[in-house]
Coordinates of C-alpha atoms and ligand atoms in Angstrom, one line a residue:
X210 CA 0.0 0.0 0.0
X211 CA 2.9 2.3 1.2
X212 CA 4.5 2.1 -2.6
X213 CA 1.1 2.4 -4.6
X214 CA 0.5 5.7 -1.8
X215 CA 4.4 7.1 -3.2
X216 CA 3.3 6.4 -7.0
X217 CA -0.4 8.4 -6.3
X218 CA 1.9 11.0 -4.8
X219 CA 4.6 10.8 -7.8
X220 CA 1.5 11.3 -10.2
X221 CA -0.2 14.1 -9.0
X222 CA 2.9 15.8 -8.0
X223 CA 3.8 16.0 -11.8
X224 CA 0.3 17.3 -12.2
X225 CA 0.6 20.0 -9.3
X226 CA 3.9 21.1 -11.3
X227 CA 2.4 21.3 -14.3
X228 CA -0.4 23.7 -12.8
X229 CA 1.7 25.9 -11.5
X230 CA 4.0 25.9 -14.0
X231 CA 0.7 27.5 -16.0
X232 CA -0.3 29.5 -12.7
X233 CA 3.5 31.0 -13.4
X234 CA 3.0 31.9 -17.1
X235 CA -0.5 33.3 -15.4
X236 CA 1.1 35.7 -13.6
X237 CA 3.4 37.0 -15.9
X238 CA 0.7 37.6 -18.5
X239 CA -1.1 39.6 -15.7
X240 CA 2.1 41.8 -14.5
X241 CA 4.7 42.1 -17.0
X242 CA 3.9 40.4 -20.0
X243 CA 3.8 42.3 -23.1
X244 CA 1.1 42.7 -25.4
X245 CA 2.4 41.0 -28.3
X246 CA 2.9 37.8 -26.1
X247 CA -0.2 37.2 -25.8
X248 CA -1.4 34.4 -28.4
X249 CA 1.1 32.3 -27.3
X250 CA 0.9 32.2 -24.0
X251 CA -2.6 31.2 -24.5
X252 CA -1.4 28.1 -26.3
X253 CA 1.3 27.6 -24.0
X254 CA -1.4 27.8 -20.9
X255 CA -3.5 25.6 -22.7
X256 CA -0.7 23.0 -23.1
X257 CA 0.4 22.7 -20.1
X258 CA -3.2 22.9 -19.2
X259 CA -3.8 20.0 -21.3
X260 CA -0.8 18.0 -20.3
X261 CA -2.2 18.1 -16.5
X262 CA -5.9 17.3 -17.2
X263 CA -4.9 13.8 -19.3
X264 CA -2.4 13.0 -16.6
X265 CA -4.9 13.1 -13.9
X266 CA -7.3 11.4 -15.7
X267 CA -5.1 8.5 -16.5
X268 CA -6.8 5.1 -15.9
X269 CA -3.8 4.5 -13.8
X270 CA -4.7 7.3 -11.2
X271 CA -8.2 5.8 -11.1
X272 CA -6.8 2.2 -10.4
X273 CA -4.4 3.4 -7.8
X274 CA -7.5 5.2 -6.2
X275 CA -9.6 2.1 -6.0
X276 CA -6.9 0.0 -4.6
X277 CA -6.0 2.3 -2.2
X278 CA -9.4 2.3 -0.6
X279 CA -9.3 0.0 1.6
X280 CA -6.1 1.8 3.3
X281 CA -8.0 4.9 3.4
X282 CA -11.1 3.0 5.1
X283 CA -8.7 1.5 7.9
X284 CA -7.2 4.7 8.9
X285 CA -9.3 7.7 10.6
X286 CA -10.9 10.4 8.3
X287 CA -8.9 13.1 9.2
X288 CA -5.4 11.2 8.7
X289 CA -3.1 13.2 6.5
X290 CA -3.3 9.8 4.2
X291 CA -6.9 9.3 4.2
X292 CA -7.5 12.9 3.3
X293 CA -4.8 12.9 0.5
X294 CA -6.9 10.0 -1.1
X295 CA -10.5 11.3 -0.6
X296 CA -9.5 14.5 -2.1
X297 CA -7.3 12.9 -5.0
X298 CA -10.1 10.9 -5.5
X299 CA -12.8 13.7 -5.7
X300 CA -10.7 15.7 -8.1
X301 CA -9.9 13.0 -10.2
X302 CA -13.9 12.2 -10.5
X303 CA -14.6 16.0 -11.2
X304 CA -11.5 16.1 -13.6
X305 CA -12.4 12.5 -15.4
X306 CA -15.6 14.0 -16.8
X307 CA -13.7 16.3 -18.6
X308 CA -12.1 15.7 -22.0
X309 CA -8.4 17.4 -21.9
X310 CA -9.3 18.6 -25.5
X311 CA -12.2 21.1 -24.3
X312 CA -9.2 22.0 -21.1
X313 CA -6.8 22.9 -24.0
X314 CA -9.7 24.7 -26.3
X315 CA -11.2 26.3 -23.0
X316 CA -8.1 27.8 -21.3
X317 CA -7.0 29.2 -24.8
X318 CA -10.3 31.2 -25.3
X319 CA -9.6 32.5 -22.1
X320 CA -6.2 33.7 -22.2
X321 CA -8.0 35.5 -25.7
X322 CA -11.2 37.0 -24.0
X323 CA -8.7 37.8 -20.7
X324 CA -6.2 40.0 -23.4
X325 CA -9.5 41.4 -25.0
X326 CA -11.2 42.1 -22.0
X327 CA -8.1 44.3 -21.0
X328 CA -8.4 46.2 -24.0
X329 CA -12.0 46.6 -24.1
X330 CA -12.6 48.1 -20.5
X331 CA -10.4 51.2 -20.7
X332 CA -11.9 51.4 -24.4
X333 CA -16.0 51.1 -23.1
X334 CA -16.1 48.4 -25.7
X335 CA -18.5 45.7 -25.0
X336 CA -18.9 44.9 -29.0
X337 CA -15.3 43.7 -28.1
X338 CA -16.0 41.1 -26.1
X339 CA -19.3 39.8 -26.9
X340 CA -18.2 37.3 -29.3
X341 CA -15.8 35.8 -27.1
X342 CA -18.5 36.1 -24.3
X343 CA -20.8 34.1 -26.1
X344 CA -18.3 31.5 -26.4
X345 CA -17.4 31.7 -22.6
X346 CA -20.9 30.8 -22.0
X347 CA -21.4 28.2 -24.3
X348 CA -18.1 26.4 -22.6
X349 CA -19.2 27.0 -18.9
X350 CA -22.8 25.5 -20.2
X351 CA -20.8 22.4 -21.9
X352 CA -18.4 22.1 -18.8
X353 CA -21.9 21.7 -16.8
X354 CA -23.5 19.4 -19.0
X355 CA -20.2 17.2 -18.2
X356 CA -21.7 16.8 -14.7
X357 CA -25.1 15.3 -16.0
X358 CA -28.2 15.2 -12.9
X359 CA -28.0 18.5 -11.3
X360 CA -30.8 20.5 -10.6
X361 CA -30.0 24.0 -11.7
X362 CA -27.0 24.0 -14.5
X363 CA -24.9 26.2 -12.3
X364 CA -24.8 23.4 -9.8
X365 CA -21.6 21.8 -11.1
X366 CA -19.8 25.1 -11.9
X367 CA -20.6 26.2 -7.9
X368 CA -19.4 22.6 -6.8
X369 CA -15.8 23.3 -8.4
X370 CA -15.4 26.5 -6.4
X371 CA -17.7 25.8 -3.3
X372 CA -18.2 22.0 -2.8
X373 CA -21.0 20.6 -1.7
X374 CA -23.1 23.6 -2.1
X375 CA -25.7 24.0 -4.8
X376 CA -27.5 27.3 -6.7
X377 CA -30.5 26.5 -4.1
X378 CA -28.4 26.4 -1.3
X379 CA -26.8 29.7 -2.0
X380 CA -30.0 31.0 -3.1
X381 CA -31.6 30.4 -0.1
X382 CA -28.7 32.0 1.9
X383 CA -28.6 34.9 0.0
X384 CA -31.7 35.9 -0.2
X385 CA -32.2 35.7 3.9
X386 CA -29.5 38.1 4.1
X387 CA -30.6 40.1 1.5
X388 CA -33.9 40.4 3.7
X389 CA -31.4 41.6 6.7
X390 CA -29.4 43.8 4.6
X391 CA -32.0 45.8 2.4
X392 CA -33.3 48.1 5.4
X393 CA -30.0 48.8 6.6
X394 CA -28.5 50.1 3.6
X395 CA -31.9 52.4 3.6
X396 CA -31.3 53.4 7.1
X397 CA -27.6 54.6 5.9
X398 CA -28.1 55.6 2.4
X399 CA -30.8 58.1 3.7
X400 CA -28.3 59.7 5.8
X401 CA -25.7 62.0 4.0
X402 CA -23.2 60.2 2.8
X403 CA -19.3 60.3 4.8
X404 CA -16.9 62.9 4.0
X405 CA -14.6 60.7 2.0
X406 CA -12.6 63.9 0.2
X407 CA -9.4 63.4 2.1
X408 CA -8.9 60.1 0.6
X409 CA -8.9 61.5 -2.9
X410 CA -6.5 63.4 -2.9
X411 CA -2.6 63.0 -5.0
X412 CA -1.0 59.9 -3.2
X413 CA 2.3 59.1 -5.2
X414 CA 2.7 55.4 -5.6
X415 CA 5.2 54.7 -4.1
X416 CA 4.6 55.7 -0.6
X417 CA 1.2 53.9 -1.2
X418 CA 3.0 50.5 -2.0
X419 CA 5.6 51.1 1.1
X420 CA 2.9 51.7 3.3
X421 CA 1.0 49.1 2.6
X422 CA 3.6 46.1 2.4
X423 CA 4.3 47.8 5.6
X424 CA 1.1 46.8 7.5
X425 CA 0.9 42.8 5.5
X426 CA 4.2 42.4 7.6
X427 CA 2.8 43.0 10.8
X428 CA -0.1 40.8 9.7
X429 CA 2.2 38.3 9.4
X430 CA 2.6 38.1 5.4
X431 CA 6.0 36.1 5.1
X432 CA 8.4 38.1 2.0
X433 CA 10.5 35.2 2.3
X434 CA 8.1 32.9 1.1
X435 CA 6.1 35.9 -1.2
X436 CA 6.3 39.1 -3.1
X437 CA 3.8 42.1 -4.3
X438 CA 3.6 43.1 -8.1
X439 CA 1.3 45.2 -10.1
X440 CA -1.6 44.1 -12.1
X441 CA -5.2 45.1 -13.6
X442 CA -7.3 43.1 -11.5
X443 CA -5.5 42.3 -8.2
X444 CA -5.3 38.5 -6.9
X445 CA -3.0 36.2 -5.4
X446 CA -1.6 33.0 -6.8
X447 CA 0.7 30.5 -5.7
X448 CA 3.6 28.5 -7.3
X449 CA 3.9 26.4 -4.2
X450 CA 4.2 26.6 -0.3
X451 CA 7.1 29.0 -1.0
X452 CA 6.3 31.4 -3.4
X453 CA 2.9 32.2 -2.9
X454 CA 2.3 36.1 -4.0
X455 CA -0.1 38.7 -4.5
X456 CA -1.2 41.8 -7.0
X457 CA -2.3 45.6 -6.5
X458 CA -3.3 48.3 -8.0
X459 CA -2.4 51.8 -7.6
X460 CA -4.7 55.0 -8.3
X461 CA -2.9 58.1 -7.4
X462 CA -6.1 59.9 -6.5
X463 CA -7.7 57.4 -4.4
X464 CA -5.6 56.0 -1.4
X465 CA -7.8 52.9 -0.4
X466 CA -8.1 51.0 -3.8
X467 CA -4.2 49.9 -3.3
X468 CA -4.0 49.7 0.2
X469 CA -7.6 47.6 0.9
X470 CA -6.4 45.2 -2.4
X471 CA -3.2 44.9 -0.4
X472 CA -4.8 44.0 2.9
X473 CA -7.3 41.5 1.0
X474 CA -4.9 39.6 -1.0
X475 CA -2.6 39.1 2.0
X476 CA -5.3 37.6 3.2
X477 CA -5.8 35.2 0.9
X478 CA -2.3 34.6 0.6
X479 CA -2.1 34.1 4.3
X480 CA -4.3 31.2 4.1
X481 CA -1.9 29.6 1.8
X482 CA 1.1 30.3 3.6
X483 CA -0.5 28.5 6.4
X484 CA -0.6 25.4 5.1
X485 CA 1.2 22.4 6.8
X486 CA 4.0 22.0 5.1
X487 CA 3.5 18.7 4.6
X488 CA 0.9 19.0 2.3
X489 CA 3.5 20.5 -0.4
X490 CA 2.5 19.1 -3.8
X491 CA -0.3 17.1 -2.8
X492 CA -4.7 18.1 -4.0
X493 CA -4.2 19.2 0.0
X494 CA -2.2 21.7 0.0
X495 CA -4.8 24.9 -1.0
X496 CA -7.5 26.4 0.6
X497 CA -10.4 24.5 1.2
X498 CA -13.1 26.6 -1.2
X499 CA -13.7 30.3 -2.8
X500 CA -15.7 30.9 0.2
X501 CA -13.6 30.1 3.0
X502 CA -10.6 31.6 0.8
X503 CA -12.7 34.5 0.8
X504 CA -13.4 34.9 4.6
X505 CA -9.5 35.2 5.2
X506 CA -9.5 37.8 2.7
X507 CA -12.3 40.2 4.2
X508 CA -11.3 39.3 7.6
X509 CA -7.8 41.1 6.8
X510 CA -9.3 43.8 4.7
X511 CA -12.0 44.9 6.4
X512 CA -13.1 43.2 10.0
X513 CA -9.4 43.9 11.0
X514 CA -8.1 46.7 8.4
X515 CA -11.4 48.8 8.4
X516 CA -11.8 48.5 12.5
X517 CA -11.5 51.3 14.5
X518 CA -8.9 49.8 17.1
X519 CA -6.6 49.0 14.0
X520 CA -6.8 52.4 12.6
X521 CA -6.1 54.1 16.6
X522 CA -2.7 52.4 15.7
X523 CA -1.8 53.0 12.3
X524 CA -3.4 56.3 11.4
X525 CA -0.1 58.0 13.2
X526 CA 2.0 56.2 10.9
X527 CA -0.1 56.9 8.0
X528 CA -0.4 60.7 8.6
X529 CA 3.2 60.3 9.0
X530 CA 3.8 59.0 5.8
X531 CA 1.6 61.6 4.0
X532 CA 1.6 64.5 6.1
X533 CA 0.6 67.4 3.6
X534 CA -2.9 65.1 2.9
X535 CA -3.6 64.1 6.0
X536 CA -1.9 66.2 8.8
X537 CA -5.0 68.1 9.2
X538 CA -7.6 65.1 8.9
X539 CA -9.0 63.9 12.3
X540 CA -9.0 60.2 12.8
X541 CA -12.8 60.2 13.1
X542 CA -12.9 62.0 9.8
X543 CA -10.3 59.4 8.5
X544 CA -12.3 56.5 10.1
X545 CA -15.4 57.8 8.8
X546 CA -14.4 58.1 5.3
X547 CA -13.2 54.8 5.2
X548 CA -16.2 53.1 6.2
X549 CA -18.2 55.5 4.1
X550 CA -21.6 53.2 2.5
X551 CA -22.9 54.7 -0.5
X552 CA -24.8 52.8 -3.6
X553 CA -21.7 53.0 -6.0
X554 CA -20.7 51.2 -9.2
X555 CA -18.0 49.4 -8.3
X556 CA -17.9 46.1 -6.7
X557 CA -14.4 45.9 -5.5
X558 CA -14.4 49.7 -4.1
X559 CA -17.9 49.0 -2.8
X560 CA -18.2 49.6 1.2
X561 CA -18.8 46.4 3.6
X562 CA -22.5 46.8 3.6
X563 CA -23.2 47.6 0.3
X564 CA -21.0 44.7 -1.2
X565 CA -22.9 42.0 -1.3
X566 CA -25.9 43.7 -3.4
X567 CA -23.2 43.7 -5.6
X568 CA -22.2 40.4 -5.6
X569 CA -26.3 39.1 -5.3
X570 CA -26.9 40.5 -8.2
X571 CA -24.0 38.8 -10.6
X572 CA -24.5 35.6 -8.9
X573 CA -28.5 35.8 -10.1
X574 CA -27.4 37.5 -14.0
X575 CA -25.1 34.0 -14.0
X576 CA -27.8 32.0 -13.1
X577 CA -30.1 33.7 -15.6
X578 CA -27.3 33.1 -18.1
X579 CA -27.0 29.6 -17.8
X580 CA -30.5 28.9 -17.8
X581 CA -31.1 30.6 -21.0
X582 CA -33.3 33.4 -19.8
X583 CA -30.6 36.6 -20.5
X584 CA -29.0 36.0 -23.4
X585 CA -24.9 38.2 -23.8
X586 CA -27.1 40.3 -25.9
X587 CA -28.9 41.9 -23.6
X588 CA -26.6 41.3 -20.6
X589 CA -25.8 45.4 -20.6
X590 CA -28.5 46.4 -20.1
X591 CA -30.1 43.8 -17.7
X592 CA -27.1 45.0 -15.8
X593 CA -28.1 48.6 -16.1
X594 CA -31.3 47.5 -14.7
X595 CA -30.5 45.2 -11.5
X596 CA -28.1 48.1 -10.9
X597 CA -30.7 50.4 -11.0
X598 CA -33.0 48.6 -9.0
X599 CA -30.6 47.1 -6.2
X600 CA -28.7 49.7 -5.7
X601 CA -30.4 53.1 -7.3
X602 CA -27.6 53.7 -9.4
X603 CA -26.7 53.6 -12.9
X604 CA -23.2 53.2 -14.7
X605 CA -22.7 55.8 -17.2
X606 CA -21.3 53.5 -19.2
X607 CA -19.9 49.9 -19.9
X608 CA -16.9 50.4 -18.3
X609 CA -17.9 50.5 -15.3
X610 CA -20.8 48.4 -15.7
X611 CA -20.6 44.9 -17.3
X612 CA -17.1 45.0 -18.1
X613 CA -15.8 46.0 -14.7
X614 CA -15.0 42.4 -13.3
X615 CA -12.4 40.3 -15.2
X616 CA -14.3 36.8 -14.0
X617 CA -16.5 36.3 -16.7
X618 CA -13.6 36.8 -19.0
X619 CA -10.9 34.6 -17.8
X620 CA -13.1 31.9 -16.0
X621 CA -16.4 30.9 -16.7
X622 CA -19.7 31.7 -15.9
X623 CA -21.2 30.2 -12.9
X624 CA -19.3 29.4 -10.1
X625 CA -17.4 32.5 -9.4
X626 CA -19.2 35.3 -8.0
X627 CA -21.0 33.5 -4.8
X628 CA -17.7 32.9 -2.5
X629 CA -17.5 36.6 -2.3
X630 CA -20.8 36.4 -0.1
X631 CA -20.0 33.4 1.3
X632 CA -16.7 34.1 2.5
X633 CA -18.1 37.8 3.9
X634 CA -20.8 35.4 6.1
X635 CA -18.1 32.9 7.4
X636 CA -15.9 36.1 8.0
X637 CA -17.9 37.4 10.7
X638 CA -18.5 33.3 11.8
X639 CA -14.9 32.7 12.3
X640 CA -14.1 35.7 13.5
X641 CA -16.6 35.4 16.4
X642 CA -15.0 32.1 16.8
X643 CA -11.9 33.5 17.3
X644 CA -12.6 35.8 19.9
X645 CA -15.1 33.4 22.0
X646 CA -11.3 31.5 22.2
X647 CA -9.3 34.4 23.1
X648 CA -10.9 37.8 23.7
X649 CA -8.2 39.7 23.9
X650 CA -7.4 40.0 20.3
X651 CA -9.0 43.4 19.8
X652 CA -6.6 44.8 22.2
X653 CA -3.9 43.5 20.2
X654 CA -5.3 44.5 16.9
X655 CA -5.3 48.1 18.7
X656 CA -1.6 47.8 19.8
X657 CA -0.6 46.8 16.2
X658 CA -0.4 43.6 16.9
X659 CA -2.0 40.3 15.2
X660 CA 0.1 37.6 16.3
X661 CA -3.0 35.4 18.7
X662 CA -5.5 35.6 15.3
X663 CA -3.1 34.8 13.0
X664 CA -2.1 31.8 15.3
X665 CA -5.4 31.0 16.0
X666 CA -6.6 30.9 12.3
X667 CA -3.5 28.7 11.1
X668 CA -4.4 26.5 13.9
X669 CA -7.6 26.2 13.3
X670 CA -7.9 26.9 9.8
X671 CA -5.1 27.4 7.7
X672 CA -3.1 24.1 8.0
X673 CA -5.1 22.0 7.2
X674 CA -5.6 23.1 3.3
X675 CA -8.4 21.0 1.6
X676 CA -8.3 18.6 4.0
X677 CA -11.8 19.3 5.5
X678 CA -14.6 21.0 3.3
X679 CA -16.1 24.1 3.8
X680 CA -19.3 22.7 5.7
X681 CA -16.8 20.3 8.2
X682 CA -14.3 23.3 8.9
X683 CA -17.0 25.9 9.8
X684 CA -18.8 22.8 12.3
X685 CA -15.5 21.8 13.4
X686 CA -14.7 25.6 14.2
X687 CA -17.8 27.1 15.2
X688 CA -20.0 24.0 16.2
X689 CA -22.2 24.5 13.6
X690 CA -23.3 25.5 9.9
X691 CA -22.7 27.9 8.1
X692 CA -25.2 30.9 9.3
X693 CA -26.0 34.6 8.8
X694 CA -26.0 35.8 12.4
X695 CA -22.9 36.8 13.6
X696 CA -21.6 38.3 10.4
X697 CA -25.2 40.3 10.2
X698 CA -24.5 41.5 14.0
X699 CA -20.8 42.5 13.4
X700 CA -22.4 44.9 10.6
X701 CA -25.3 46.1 12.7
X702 CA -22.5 47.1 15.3
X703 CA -20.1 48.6 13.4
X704 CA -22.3 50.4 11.2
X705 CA -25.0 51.3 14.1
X706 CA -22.3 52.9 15.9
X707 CA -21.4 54.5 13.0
X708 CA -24.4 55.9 11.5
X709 CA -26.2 56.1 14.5
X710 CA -29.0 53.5 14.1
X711 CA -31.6 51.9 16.3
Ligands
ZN39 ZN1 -10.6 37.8 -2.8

């Protein structure tokens, strides 16, 4: 058993290189790739992308699978070995379905419709994409009907990014928070809005960047093992345990865009770096799902980097470092600004209470998609519409409507929009988790400190990569499902206090 466990390891260790071999290539084309590079690297993507999918679904993986089961039914479910093979297996199942030829055809069309997409935004050309969006849709409908017996054709997409969950199940969850949400976004948005001048004023790069690498250290962000480069659309990716970086952008004229991308993708990349060790090369070693990847994000970002005690520590620094912007600003006016909700255009500038309209409202054009009832054609201006009626507001153009989020044009549609929610409601879950175990964090958090919930989260959280799912990590750290409650009272605290509600 012990040598058929080394060649399952051998095997999907080749795999793991060769997909992040293609993450690598990935990166580049997003930071410093030029232009004209472009059409190859999408063939080179979809080679390597190819080369991975027919090695995992080689015969062979599947035969070392099924003998291997009875090892993995003698040993306890959360053995490092039993987990390695339930996961393999899982993947290998999801990944069997697929033919390596649609990977190859799929990944090239979206290294194309990615390069477009980055042409057509600053351009407000929609007419640019829409052919290759079409196409994106008809691939993320085929990549469903792989998956044949689901109940809504979104179901498989959501199971590849958030497993175990269904369209119905998120749904459901979304639209009980919606019901929470609605009347206090009425309650604020009736109010004035915050005084958010002071952030846009001229903030020269640079000191942007240094400050915020500055504060991901103290978060615990390890440069040895990572590194911060500019992009379009800030994420994080990782080529293994070691190198495992994120992506900003800067806008001279708004200082939170760079520093709150900053704060989110250490998040995520936090998670990563947390992983045991161990897990190095193996289905285990990444984060569990887009939801709980998402939760360490926000938790960074904004339960810890938009928080009051936080900013009691850091503002000095910051004022320091741009003293002719905000020598004069008060830290209630500074504190204020950044936690300013308004209905705005923008998803990824949007405020904490605000956001998830945002997110509710792609997730339900996706579904609409898939299902046939809102065909590319009209997907303008059914966006112009759900803005319009969600959040009062309408883009003045393309630019900042449809075309504002690179998803649908680098991945598919379906699957990638809920585990922004998701990971917003086990934010405020974990988070409460965290401080029933040690309530002394905020204290820290207002000392500059982060050392107990970053300890706590990789304990309870970060090592163990895919090893649990979503549903059996939230029971496992919070005794329960996944629920609405605590991340609905941290906003009805914050922003009460804030905004003066009832
Ligand atoms: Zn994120």
């Amino acid at each position: 058993m012990e040598k058929k466990l080394q060649e399952l390891k051998t095997r999907l260790l080749e795999i793991n290189d060769l997909n992040n071999a293609a993450a690598l290539l990935s990166w580049d084309q997003s930071t410093y790739m030029p232009p004209g590079g472009a059409e190859a690297r999408g063939r080179q993507m979809a080679t390597l992308g190819k080369l991975a999918q027919e090695k995992m679904v080689d015969p062979a993986v599947g035969k070392l699978l099924d003998e291997l089961r009875p090892y993995e039914e003698g040993l306890p479910y959360d053995s490092d070995d039993a987990s390695l093979i339930r996961v393999a297996r899982r993947t290998f199942e999801q990944a069997v379905n697929i033919p390596p030829s649609f990977v190859a055809e799929f990944t090239n069309h979206n290294a194309l419709s990615y390069q477009a997409w980055t042409e057509a935004r600053p351009a407000n050309d929609f007419n640019r994409v829409r052919p290759m969006l079409e196409k994106t849709l008809d691939y993320s409908r085929q990549m469903a009907e792989y998956f044949p017996g689901y109940g809504h054709i979104a179901d498989p997409l959501i199971n590849f990014t958030d497993y175990g969950m269904k369209a119905s199940d998120v749904s459901a969850i979304f639209a009980q928070l919606r019901k929470e949400l609605v009347p206090i976004v009425k309650a604020i948005t009736s109010q004035e809005p915050a005084d958010d001048s002071c952030l846009r004023q001229f903030y020269p790069q640079d000191k942007q960047l240094e400050f915020g690498l500055k504060v991901i250290k103290k978060y615990g962000y390890d440069f040895n093992r990572g590194r911060q480069d500019l992009t379009h659309h800030p994420f994080m990716t990782k080529f293994s345990l070691g190198d495992i970086r994120i992506t900003t952008r800067v806008h001279e004229t708004d200082l939170g865009d760079a520093l709150f991308s900053t704060l989110h993708e250490s998040g995520h990349a936090m998670y990563e770096m947390g992983i045991n060790m161990a897990y190095e090369g193996t289905p285990l070693a990444n984060g569990t799902s887009s939801g709980v990847h998402e939760s360490q994000s926000r938790l960074w970002e904004n339960i810890v980097g938009r928080s009051r005690g936080f900013w009691d520590h850091f503002y000095p620094d910051l004022q320091a470092t741009f003293p002719d912007q905000l020598g004069k600003v008060s830290l209630d006016t500074f504190y204020r600004a950044i936690n300013g909700v308004r209905k705005s255009l923008i998803r990824t500038d949007a405020d904490e209470v605000t956001y998830n309209l945002h997110v509710m409202l792609r997730f339900d054009l996706e579904m609409q998609m898939l299902d046939g009832s809102l065909s590319i054609r009209d997907l303008p201006e059914a966006w112009q519409e759900r803005y319009e009626n969600d959040l009062g507001i309408a883009a003045p153009d393309n630019r900042d409507g449809v075309l504002q989020d690179v998803h649908w044009y680098a991945f598919t549609i379906g699957g990638v929009f809920q585990g922004y929610t998701l990971g917003n409601i086990l934010s405020g879950l974990y988070y409460q988790a965290a401080l029933k175990a040690h309530p002394e964090i905020p204290a820290e958090i207002n000392h500059g400190k982060f050392d107990t919930l970053h300890n706590w989260l990789r304990t309870n959280l970060y090592q163990h990569g895919s090893k649990f799912t979503a549903a059996e990590l939230t029971e496992r750290v919070t005794g329960g499902p996944l629920r609405i409650e605590p991340y609905i009272q941290y906003l009805k605290t914050k922003y009460g206090e804030l905004y003066k509600l009832d």
